[in-house]
Amino acid sequence: MTSILTNTSSMVALQTLKGINNNLTQIQSEISTGKSVSSAKDNSAVWAISKVMESDVSGFEAISDSLALGESTVAVAQNAAETITDLLTQMKGKIVAAQEENVDSDKIQTDIDALTEQVQAVVDAAQFNGLNLVDGSSPDDVKILSSLNRASDGSVTSDSIDVARQSLSTTTPSSSQVFGAGGGTATDITGTPTAGTTNADPLTGTANFNDGTTQTVVIAQVAEGKGYKISLGDININTADGGTATGDRAFEYVASATDGTADVANALTSQINAFFGAATDDGAYTVSVVDNEITLSNASTTNAEIGLATTAGGTAGTSAASGGLGALQNIDVTNTTDAAAALATIETLIDTSIDAAAAFGSAAGRLETQSDFVSNLSDSLTAGIGSMVDADMEEASAKLQALQVQQQLGIQSLSIANQSPQSVLSLFR
């Protein structure tokens, strides 16, 4: 039946054309925005997930900035620690030179003082954005934001990398030991030589320390403030011109409240060993320690002497509990006893600066690794978001062309349907 009131073919053609136009509008939106899901109405679930991931990416960008700031701060501290290590190594050379005979120890001390001031200058300048990791101003670790963690329930927490501060300040409180004036006892330190009761002249009544022989010294008993001295006489000491000269050296240590016999023995051995290594021929004299027993060996071609002494009523040397290089202020090479002790002190301080540089290097490596990971993670999240919401432009292009053809055909079909009622006129001619 043909009706001039209801054109079914036209309605079908019109609905088809509307559907084509809707699809064409969507494809054109994808092409213009580059996204297949640009709003919640396109796909609410995918849109919600993508927005959460986009917020995480934004958070990781902030974390990257935090890591970059942390890397720069640690790099400054590491460079400072390495520079200080070099300065302390130069200072060690000066102290070694002070062990020789016939040197101007006052001028060497002036150089050491200048190097100490330079060390503190490096410490003071080693700051980045106002944060100094080597000045000992705080014992607290520095926390550097490093990660954003999202749990399966949607809760978010942050992680940080803790960078330990390293005190390399020369102004850290430290005091030199002070030998007491009171007499010690012969049973405090024992060995082949007869132990003196004062430290006025421990070489008085000494024993020969002959070529090819050993001497054993035992730290027998310890008390706070008790001083221990081992003196060596007629030791062959290297000189600046490559020769040797005969000289004397005394090695002293004052016990603290926490020291035991082994601690005193180790402290004295450290001083003696540092002196032998710096100022005598290799293997000419050696020293070793087992518990509280010190063994000295003379393999040189000349005889030497050894003397022992103890005192009471002294004060132990102190160093800051937080570390630091405060002991630099107490280094004195203007007399032979302190010059020998300075060798052991500078070795400890060099170890402190090396440990600090190593700690900063380890932290720098960790920060760099985390920074690379966060960067790669951000790229992965961005790629994941893109795979969910970005339009496939090749597919969109193909659909656009197909829909444009369908639109043209739809318009033609609607035109034909609209013309069909006119055929009824022929029936009334």
CSV table of C-alpha atoms in Angstrom, one decimal:
chain,number,residue,atom,x,y,z
A,1,MET,CA,0.0,0.0,0.0
A,2,THR,CA,1.2,3.4,-0.9
A,3,SER,CA,0.4,6.3,1.5
A,4,ILE,CA,1.0,10.0,1.1
A,5,LEU,CA,0.7,10.5,4.9
A,6,THR,CA,3.2,7.9,6.1
A,7,ASN,CA,6.4,7.5,4.2
A,8,THR,CA,8.0,4.5,5.8
A,9,SER,CA,11.0,4.4,3.5
A,10,SER,CA,11.8,8.0,4.2
A,11,MET,CA,11.7,7.4,8.0
A,12,VAL,CA,14.0,4.4,7.7
A,13,ALA,CA,16.4,6.4,5.5
A,14,LEU,CA,16.3,9.3,7.9
A,15,GLN,CA,17.1,7.1,11.0
A,16,THR,CA,19.9,5.5,9.1
A,17,LEU,CA,21.4,8.9,8.1
A,18,LYS,CA,21.1,10.1,11.7
A,19,GLY,CA,23.1,7.0,12.9
A,20,ILE,CA,25.7,7.6,10.2
A,21,ASN,CA,26.0,11.3,11.2
A,22,ASN,CA,26.4,10.3,14.9
A,23,ASN,CA,29.2,7.9,14.1
A,24,LEU,CA,30.8,10.5,11.9
A,25,THR,CA,30.7,13.0,14.7
A,26,GLN,CA,32.3,10.6,17.1
A,27,ILE,CA,35.1,9.7,14.6
A,28,GLN,CA,35.7,13.4,13.9
A,29,SER,CA,35.9,14.0,17.7
A,30,GLU,CA,38.5,11.2,18.0
A,31,ILE,CA,40.5,12.7,15.1
A,32,SER,CA,40.4,16.2,16.6
A,33,THR,CA,41.2,15.2,20.2
A,34,GLY,CA,43.3,12.2,19.5
A,35,LYS,CA,41.4,10.2,22.1
A,36,SER,CA,38.8,7.5,21.8
A,37,VAL,CA,37.8,8.2,25.4
A,38,SER,CA,37.9,11.9,26.0
A,39,SER,CA,35.1,12.2,28.6
A,40,ALA,CA,33.3,10.0,31.1
A,41,LYS,CA,30.3,9.5,28.8
A,42,ASP,CA,32.6,7.8,26.2
A,43,ASN,CA,33.5,5.0,28.6
A,44,SER,CA,33.1,5.8,32.3
A,45,ALA,CA,35.2,2.9,33.6
A,46,VAL,CA,38.2,3.5,31.3
A,47,TRP,CA,38.0,7.2,31.8
A,48,ALA,CA,38.0,6.8,35.7
A,49,ILE,CA,41.0,4.5,35.5
A,50,SER,CA,42.9,6.8,33.2
A,51,LYS,CA,42.4,9.8,35.4
A,52,VAL,CA,43.8,7.9,38.5
A,53,MET,CA,46.8,6.9,36.5
A,54,GLU,CA,47.3,10.4,35.2
A,55,SER,CA,47.3,11.7,38.7
A,56,ASP,CA,50.0,9.1,39.6
A,57,VAL,CA,52.1,10.3,36.6
A,58,SER,CA,51.8,13.9,37.8
A,59,GLY,CA,52.9,12.7,41.3
A,60,PHE,CA,55.9,10.9,39.8
A,61,GLU,CA,56.9,14.1,38.0
A,62,ALA,CA,57.1,15.8,41.4
A,63,ILE,CA,59.1,12.9,42.7
A,64,SER,CA,61.5,13.2,39.8
A,65,ASP,CA,62.1,16.9,40.8
A,66,SER,CA,62.7,15.8,44.4
A,67,LEU,CA,65.2,13.2,43.4
A,68,ALA,CA,67.0,15.6,41.1
A,69,LEU,CA,67.3,18.1,44.0
A,70,GLY,CA,68.5,15.2,46.3
A,71,GLU,CA,71.1,14.1,43.7
A,72,SER,CA,72.5,17.6,43.5
A,73,THR,CA,72.7,18.0,47.3
A,74,VAL,CA,74.4,14.6,47.7
A,75,ALA,CA,76.8,15.3,44.8
A,76,VAL,CA,77.9,18.5,46.5
A,77,ALA,CA,78.5,16.7,49.8
A,78,GLN,CA,80.4,13.9,48.0
A,79,ASN,CA,82.6,16.3,46.2
A,80,ALA,CA,83.4,18.1,49.5
A,81,ALA,CA,84.3,14.8,51.3
A,82,GLU,CA,86.6,13.8,48.4
A,83,THR,CA,88.2,17.2,48.5
A,84,ILE,CA,88.7,17.0,52.2
A,85,THR,CA,90.3,13.5,51.8
A,86,ASP,CA,92.8,15.0,49.4
A,87,LEU,CA,93.6,17.8,51.8
A,88,LEU,CA,94.0,15.4,54.7
A,89,THR,CA,96.3,13.3,52.5
A,90,GLN,CA,98.4,16.4,51.9
A,91,MET,CA,98.4,17.0,55.7
A,92,LYS,CA,99.6,13.5,56.3
A,93,GLY,CA,102.6,14.2,54.0
A,94,LYS,CA,103.4,17.2,56.2
A,95,ILE,CA,103.1,15.1,59.4
A,96,VAL,CA,105.3,12.4,57.9
A,97,ALA,CA,107.9,15.0,57.1
A,98,ALA,CA,107.8,16.1,60.7
A,99,GLN,CA,109.0,12.7,61.8
A,100,GLU,CA,112.4,13.3,60.2
A,101,GLU,CA,115.3,14.7,62.1
A,102,ASN,CA,116.6,18.2,61.5
A,103,VAL,CA,113.4,19.7,60.0
A,104,ASP,CA,111.7,23.0,60.7
A,105,SER,CA,108.7,21.7,62.6
A,106,ASP,CA,107.3,25.2,63.2
A,107,LYS,CA,106.9,25.8,59.5
A,108,ILE,CA,105.4,22.4,59.0
A,109,GLN,CA,102.9,23.2,61.8
A,110,THR,CA,102.0,26.4,60.0
A,111,ASP,CA,101.3,24.5,56.8
A,112,ILE,CA,99.1,22.0,58.8
A,113,ASP,CA,97.2,24.9,60.4
A,114,ALA,CA,96.5,26.4,56.9
A,115,LEU,CA,95.3,23.0,55.6
A,116,THR,CA,93.0,22.7,58.6
A,117,GLU,CA,91.5,26.1,57.8
A,118,GLN,CA,91.0,25.0,54.2
A,119,VAL,CA,89.2,21.9,55.3
A,120,GLN,CA,86.8,23.9,57.3
A,121,ALA,CA,86.3,26.3,54.4
A,122,VAL,CA,85.3,23.4,52.2
A,123,VAL,CA,82.9,22.2,54.9
A,124,ASP,CA,81.3,25.6,55.2
A,125,ALA,CA,80.8,25.9,51.4
A,126,ALA,CA,79.4,22.4,50.9
A,127,GLN,CA,75.7,23.4,50.8
A,128,PHE,CA,73.1,23.2,48.1
A,129,ASN,CA,69.9,25.3,48.5
A,130,GLY,CA,70.9,25.9,52.1
A,131,LEU,CA,71.3,22.2,53.1
A,132,ASN,CA,74.7,21.2,54.3
A,133,LEU,CA,75.3,17.4,54.8
A,134,VAL,CA,78.9,17.6,56.1
A,135,ASP,CA,78.9,20.4,58.7
A,136,GLY,CA,77.6,18.3,61.6
A,137,SER,CA,74.8,20.8,62.3
A,138,SER,CA,72.3,17.9,62.8
A,139,PRO,CA,72.4,14.2,63.5
A,140,ASP,CA,69.2,13.5,61.7
A,141,ASP,CA,69.1,11.8,58.3
A,142,VAL,CA,67.8,13.8,55.3
A,143,LYS,CA,64.7,12.2,53.8
A,144,ILE,CA,64.4,12.5,50.0
A,145,LEU,CA,61.0,11.7,48.5
A,146,SER,CA,61.6,8.7,46.2
A,147,SER,CA,58.3,6.8,45.4
A,148,LEU,CA,54.5,6.9,45.3
A,149,ASN,CA,52.9,3.6,46.2
A,150,ARG,CA,49.3,2.8,45.4
A,151,ALA,CA,47.8,-0.3,47.0
A,152,SER,CA,45.1,-2.5,45.6
A,153,ASP,CA,42.5,-0.8,47.8
A,154,GLY,CA,43.4,2.5,46.3
A,155,SER,CA,45.3,3.9,49.3
A,156,VAL,CA,48.4,5.9,48.5
A,157,THR,CA,51.6,6.1,50.5
A,158,SER,CA,55.0,7.7,49.8
A,159,ASP,CA,58.5,6.4,50.4
A,160,SER,CA,61.8,8.2,50.9
A,161,ILE,CA,65.5,7.5,50.7
A,162,ASP,CA,67.3,8.4,53.9
A,163,VAL,CA,70.7,10.0,53.4
A,164,ALA,CA,72.9,10.0,56.5
A,165,ARG,CA,74.7,13.3,57.3
A,166,GLN,CA,78.5,13.0,57.8
A,167,SER,CA,80.2,15.4,60.1
A,168,LEU,CA,83.5,16.6,58.7
A,169,SER,CA,83.7,19.9,60.7
A,170,THR,CA,87.0,20.8,62.2
A,171,THR,CA,85.2,22.8,64.9
A,172,THR,CA,83.6,19.7,66.4
A,173,PRO,CA,84.5,19.7,70.1
A,174,SER,CA,87.6,17.6,70.8
A,175,SER,CA,90.4,17.8,73.4
A,176,SER,CA,93.9,16.5,73.6
A,177,GLN,CA,95.0,14.0,76.3
A,178,VAL,CA,96.9,15.4,79.3
A,179,PHE,CA,99.4,13.3,81.1
A,180,GLY,CA,99.1,13.5,84.9
A,181,ALA,CA,101.9,14.5,87.2
A,182,GLY,CA,101.2,11.7,89.7
A,183,GLY,CA,103.4,8.6,89.7
A,184,GLY,CA,102.2,5.3,88.2
A,185,THR,CA,103.2,1.9,89.4
A,186,ALA,CA,105.6,-0.5,88.0
A,187,THR,CA,102.8,-3.1,87.7
A,188,ASP,CA,100.7,-1.0,85.3
A,189,ILE,CA,103.0,-1.7,82.3
A,190,THR,CA,105.4,-4.6,82.3
A,191,GLY,CA,108.1,-6.0,80.1
A,192,THR,CA,111.8,-6.7,79.9
A,193,PRO,CA,112.7,-3.1,80.8
A,194,THR,CA,112.1,-2.0,84.3
A,195,ALA,CA,109.0,0.2,84.3
A,196,GLY,CA,109.5,3.6,85.8
A,197,THR,CA,107.2,5.2,88.3
A,198,THR,CA,107.1,8.6,86.6
A,199,ASN,CA,107.3,9.9,83.1
A,200,ALA,CA,110.2,12.3,83.7
A,201,ASP,CA,112.7,10.1,81.8
A,202,PRO,CA,111.4,6.7,80.9
A,203,LEU,CA,114.6,5.8,79.1
A,204,THR,CA,116.4,5.8,82.5
A,205,GLY,CA,117.2,2.2,83.3
A,206,THR,CA,116.2,1.0,79.9
A,207,ALA,CA,116.8,-2.3,78.3
A,208,ASN,CA,118.7,-2.8,75.1
A,209,PHE,CA,116.5,-3.4,72.1
A,210,ASN,CA,119.2,-5.1,70.0
A,211,ASP,CA,119.4,-5.9,66.3
A,212,GLY,CA,117.4,-9.1,65.6
A,213,THR,CA,115.7,-9.2,68.9
A,214,THR,CA,112.1,-8.6,70.1
A,215,GLN,CA,110.7,-6.9,73.2
A,216,THR,CA,107.3,-7.6,74.7
A,217,VAL,CA,105.3,-5.0,76.6
A,218,VAL,CA,102.2,-5.9,78.5
A,219,ILE,CA,99.5,-3.5,79.6
A,220,ALA,CA,98.8,-5.1,82.9
A,221,GLN,CA,96.1,-2.9,84.5
A,222,VAL,CA,94.1,0.1,83.4
A,223,ALA,CA,92.3,2.9,85.3
A,224,GLU,CA,90.8,6.2,84.2
A,225,GLY,CA,93.4,9.0,83.9
A,226,LYS,CA,96.4,6.6,84.0
A,227,GLY,CA,99.0,7.4,81.4
A,228,TYR,CA,101.2,4.9,79.5
A,229,LYS,CA,104.4,5.7,77.7
A,230,ILE,CA,106.7,3.6,75.5
A,231,SER,CA,109.9,5.3,74.6
A,232,LEU,CA,112.3,4.1,71.9
A,233,GLY,CA,115.9,5.4,71.8
A,234,ASP,CA,118.6,5.3,69.1
A,235,ILE,CA,116.1,4.6,66.3
A,236,ASN,CA,117.3,5.0,62.7
A,237,ILE,CA,114.9,7.7,61.4
A,238,ASN,CA,114.9,8.7,57.7
A,239,THR,CA,115.9,12.2,56.7
A,240,ALA,CA,114.8,14.4,53.8
A,241,ASP,CA,118.1,13.9,52.0
A,242,GLY,CA,117.6,10.2,51.7
A,243,GLY,CA,119.8,9.3,54.6
A,244,THR,CA,119.1,8.3,58.2
A,245,ALA,CA,119.7,9.8,61.6
A,246,THR,CA,119.5,8.4,65.1
A,247,GLY,CA,116.7,9.8,67.2
A,248,ASP,CA,114.3,9.1,70.1
A,249,ARG,CA,110.5,8.9,70.0
A,250,ALA,CA,107.9,8.5,72.8
A,251,PHE,CA,104.4,7.2,72.4
A,252,GLU,CA,101.8,8.1,74.9
A,253,TYR,CA,98.2,7.3,75.7
A,254,VAL,CA,95.9,8.3,78.6
A,255,ALA,CA,93.2,5.8,79.4
A,256,SER,CA,89.5,6.8,79.6
A,257,ALA,CA,86.8,5.4,81.9
A,258,THR,CA,85.8,2.9,79.1
A,259,ASP,CA,89.2,1.7,78.1
A,260,GLY,CA,90.5,-1.8,78.9
A,261,THR,CA,94.0,-3.2,78.7
A,262,ALA,CA,93.5,-4.2,75.0
A,263,ASP,CA,92.3,-0.7,74.1
A,264,VAL,CA,95.4,0.9,75.6
A,265,ALA,CA,97.6,-1.7,73.8
A,266,ASN,CA,95.9,-1.1,70.5
A,267,ALA,CA,96.2,2.7,70.8
A,268,LEU,CA,99.9,2.6,71.5
A,269,THR,CA,100.5,0.0,68.8
A,270,SER,CA,98.7,2.2,66.3
A,271,GLN,CA,100.9,5.2,67.1
A,272,ILE,CA,104.1,3.1,66.9
A,273,ASN,CA,103.1,1.4,63.7
A,274,ALA,CA,102.3,4.7,62.0
A,275,PHE,CA,105.7,6.1,63.0
A,276,PHE,CA,107.6,3.0,61.8
A,277,GLY,CA,105.7,3.1,58.5
A,278,ALA,CA,106.3,6.8,57.9
A,279,ALA,CA,109.8,7.4,59.2
A,280,THR,CA,111.8,4.2,59.2
A,281,ASP,CA,113.0,1.8,56.5
A,282,ASP,CA,110.5,-0.9,55.6
A,283,GLY,CA,110.9,-3.9,57.8
A,284,ALA,CA,113.6,-2.3,60.0
A,285,TYR,CA,111.2,-2.1,63.0
A,286,THR,CA,107.9,-3.8,63.4
A,287,VAL,CA,105.2,-3.9,66.0
A,288,SER,CA,102.2,-6.2,66.6
A,289,VAL,CA,99.6,-6.6,69.3
A,290,VAL,CA,97.5,-9.5,70.6
A,291,ASP,CA,95.0,-8.5,73.3
A,292,ASN,CA,97.0,-6.5,75.8
A,293,GLU,CA,100.5,-7.7,74.7
A,294,ILE,CA,102.6,-5.5,72.4
A,295,THR,CA,105.6,-7.1,70.6
A,296,LEU,CA,108.3,-4.9,69.0
A,297,SER,CA,111.0,-6.3,66.7
A,298,ASN,CA,114.3,-4.7,65.7
A,299,ALA,CA,115.6,-6.0,62.3
A,300,SER,CA,117.9,-3.0,61.7
A,301,THR,CA,121.6,-3.2,61.8
A,302,THR,CA,122.0,-1.2,65.0
A,303,ASN,CA,121.0,-1.5,68.6
A,304,ALA,CA,118.2,0.5,70.1
A,305,GLU,CA,116.7,1.1,73.6
A,306,ILE,CA,113.2,0.8,75.0
A,307,GLY,CA,111.8,2.3,78.1
A,308,LEU,CA,108.4,2.2,79.9
A,309,ALA,CA,106.6,4.7,82.2
A,310,THR,CA,103.2,5.2,83.7
A,311,THR,CA,101.6,8.2,85.4
A,312,ALA,CA,98.3,8.9,87.2
A,313,GLY,CA,95.9,11.8,87.4
A,314,GLY,CA,95.8,12.5,83.7
A,315,THR,CA,92.9,13.3,81.4
A,316,ALA,CA,92.0,11.2,78.4
A,317,GLY,CA,91.7,12.8,75.0
A,318,THR,CA,88.1,13.2,73.7
A,319,SER,CA,86.5,13.4,70.3
A,320,ALA,CA,82.9,14.3,69.4
A,321,ALA,CA,80.5,11.5,69.7
A,322,SER,CA,79.0,12.4,66.3
A,323,GLY,CA,82.4,12.1,64.6
A,324,GLY,CA,83.9,15.0,62.8
A,325,LEU,CA,87.4,16.2,62.3
A,326,GLY,CA,87.8,18.2,65.5
A,327,ALA,CA,91.0,16.4,66.3
A,328,LEU,CA,92.7,18.4,63.6
A,329,GLN,CA,92.7,21.3,66.0
A,330,ASN,CA,94.9,19.2,68.3
A,331,ILE,CA,97.6,18.1,65.8
A,332,ASP,CA,100.9,19.4,66.9
A,333,VAL,CA,104.2,18.4,65.3
A,334,THR,CA,106.4,20.9,67.1
A,335,ASN,CA,107.6,18.2,69.5
A,336,THR,CA,108.6,14.6,68.7
A,337,THR,CA,106.0,12.9,71.0
A,338,ASP,CA,103.0,14.8,69.6
A,339,ALA,CA,104.4,14.4,66.1
A,340,ALA,CA,104.4,10.6,66.5
A,341,ALA,CA,100.9,10.7,67.9
A,342,ALA,CA,99.7,12.9,65.0
A,343,LEU,CA,100.4,10.1,62.6
A,344,ALA,CA,97.9,7.8,64.2
A,345,THR,CA,95.4,10.7,64.5
A,346,ILE,CA,95.6,11.7,60.8
A,347,GLU,CA,95.1,8.1,59.7
A,348,THR,CA,91.9,8.0,61.7
A,349,LEU,CA,90.7,11.3,60.2
A,350,ILE,CA,91.5,10.2,56.7
A,351,ASP,CA,89.4,7.1,57.3
A,352,THR,CA,86.6,9.3,58.5
A,353,SER,CA,86.6,11.4,55.4
A,354,ILE,CA,86.9,8.3,53.1
A,355,ASP,CA,84.0,6.7,54.9
A,356,ALA,CA,81.9,9.9,54.4
A,357,ALA,CA,82.7,10.1,50.7
A,358,ALA,CA,81.9,6.4,50.3
A,359,ALA,CA,78.6,6.9,52.1
A,360,PHE,CA,77.6,9.8,49.9
A,361,GLY,CA,78.7,7.9,46.8
A,362,SER,CA,76.5,5.0,47.8
A,363,ALA,CA,73.5,7.4,48.4
A,364,ALA,CA,74.2,9.1,45.1
A,365,GLY,CA,74.1,5.8,43.3
A,366,ARG,CA,70.8,4.8,44.9
A,367,LEU,CA,69.3,8.2,44.1
A,368,GLU,CA,70.4,7.9,40.4
A,369,THR,CA,69.0,4.4,40.2
A,370,GLN,CA,65.6,5.5,41.7
A,371,SER,CA,65.5,8.5,39.4
A,372,ASP,CA,66.0,6.3,36.3
A,373,PHE,CA,63.3,3.9,37.6
A,374,VAL,CA,60.8,6.7,38.3
A,375,SER,CA,61.4,8.1,34.8
A,376,ASN,CA,60.9,4.7,33.2
A,377,LEU,CA,57.8,4.1,35.3
A,378,SER,CA,56.3,7.4,34.3
A,379,ASP,CA,56.8,6.5,30.7
A,380,SER,CA,55.2,3.1,31.2
A,381,LEU,CA,52.2,4.6,32.9
A,382,THR,CA,51.8,7.2,30.2
A,383,ALA,CA,52.0,4.5,27.6
A,384,GLY,CA,49.4,2.5,29.5
A,385,ILE,CA,47.1,5.4,29.7
A,386,GLY,CA,47.5,6.0,25.9
A,387,SER,CA,46.7,2.4,25.1
A,388,MET,CA,43.4,2.8,26.9
A,389,VAL,CA,42.2,6.3,25.8
A,390,ASP,CA,44.1,7.3,22.7
A,391,ALA,CA,42.5,6.9,19.3
A,392,ASP,CA,43.8,4.6,16.7
A,393,MET,CA,44.4,7.1,14.0
A,394,GLU,CA,44.8,4.6,11.2
A,395,GLU,CA,41.5,3.0,12.1
A,396,ALA,CA,39.8,6.4,12.6
A,397,SER,CA,41.0,7.5,9.1
A,398,ALA,CA,39.5,4.4,7.5
A,399,LYS,CA,36.2,4.8,9.4
A,400,LEU,CA,36.0,8.4,8.5
A,401,GLN,CA,36.2,7.6,4.8
A,402,ALA,CA,33.7,4.8,5.1
A,403,LEU,CA,31.2,6.9,7.0
A,404,GLN,CA,31.6,9.8,4.5
A,405,VAL,CA,30.6,7.4,1.8
A,406,GLN,CA,27.7,6.0,3.9
A,407,GLN,CA,26.6,9.6,4.6
A,408,GLN,CA,26.5,10.4,0.9
A,409,LEU,CA,24.5,7.1,0.2
A,410,GLY,CA,22.2,7.9,3.1
A,411,ILE,CA,21.4,11.3,1.7
A,412,GLN,CA,20.8,9.8,-1.7
A,413,SER,CA,18.6,7.1,-0.2
A,414,LEU,CA,16.6,9.7,1.7
A,415,SER,CA,16.2,11.8,-1.4
A,416,ILE,CA,14.8,8.7,-3.3
A,417,ALA,CA,12.4,7.9,-0.4
A,418,ASN,CA,11.1,11.5,-0.4
A,419,GLN,CA,10.3,11.3,-4.1
A,420,SER,CA,8.3,8.1,-4.0
A,421,PRO,CA,4.9,9.8,-3.0
A,422,GLN,CA,5.1,11.8,-6.2
A,423,SER,CA,4.5,8.6,-8.2
A,424,VAL,CA,0.9,8.6,-6.8
A,425,LEU,CA,0.1,11.6,-9.0
A,426,SER,CA,0.3,9.4,-12.1
A,427,LEU,CA,-2.7,7.5,-10.9
A,428,PHE,CA,-4.9,10.6,-11.1
A,429,ARG,CA,-4.0,11.8,-14.6
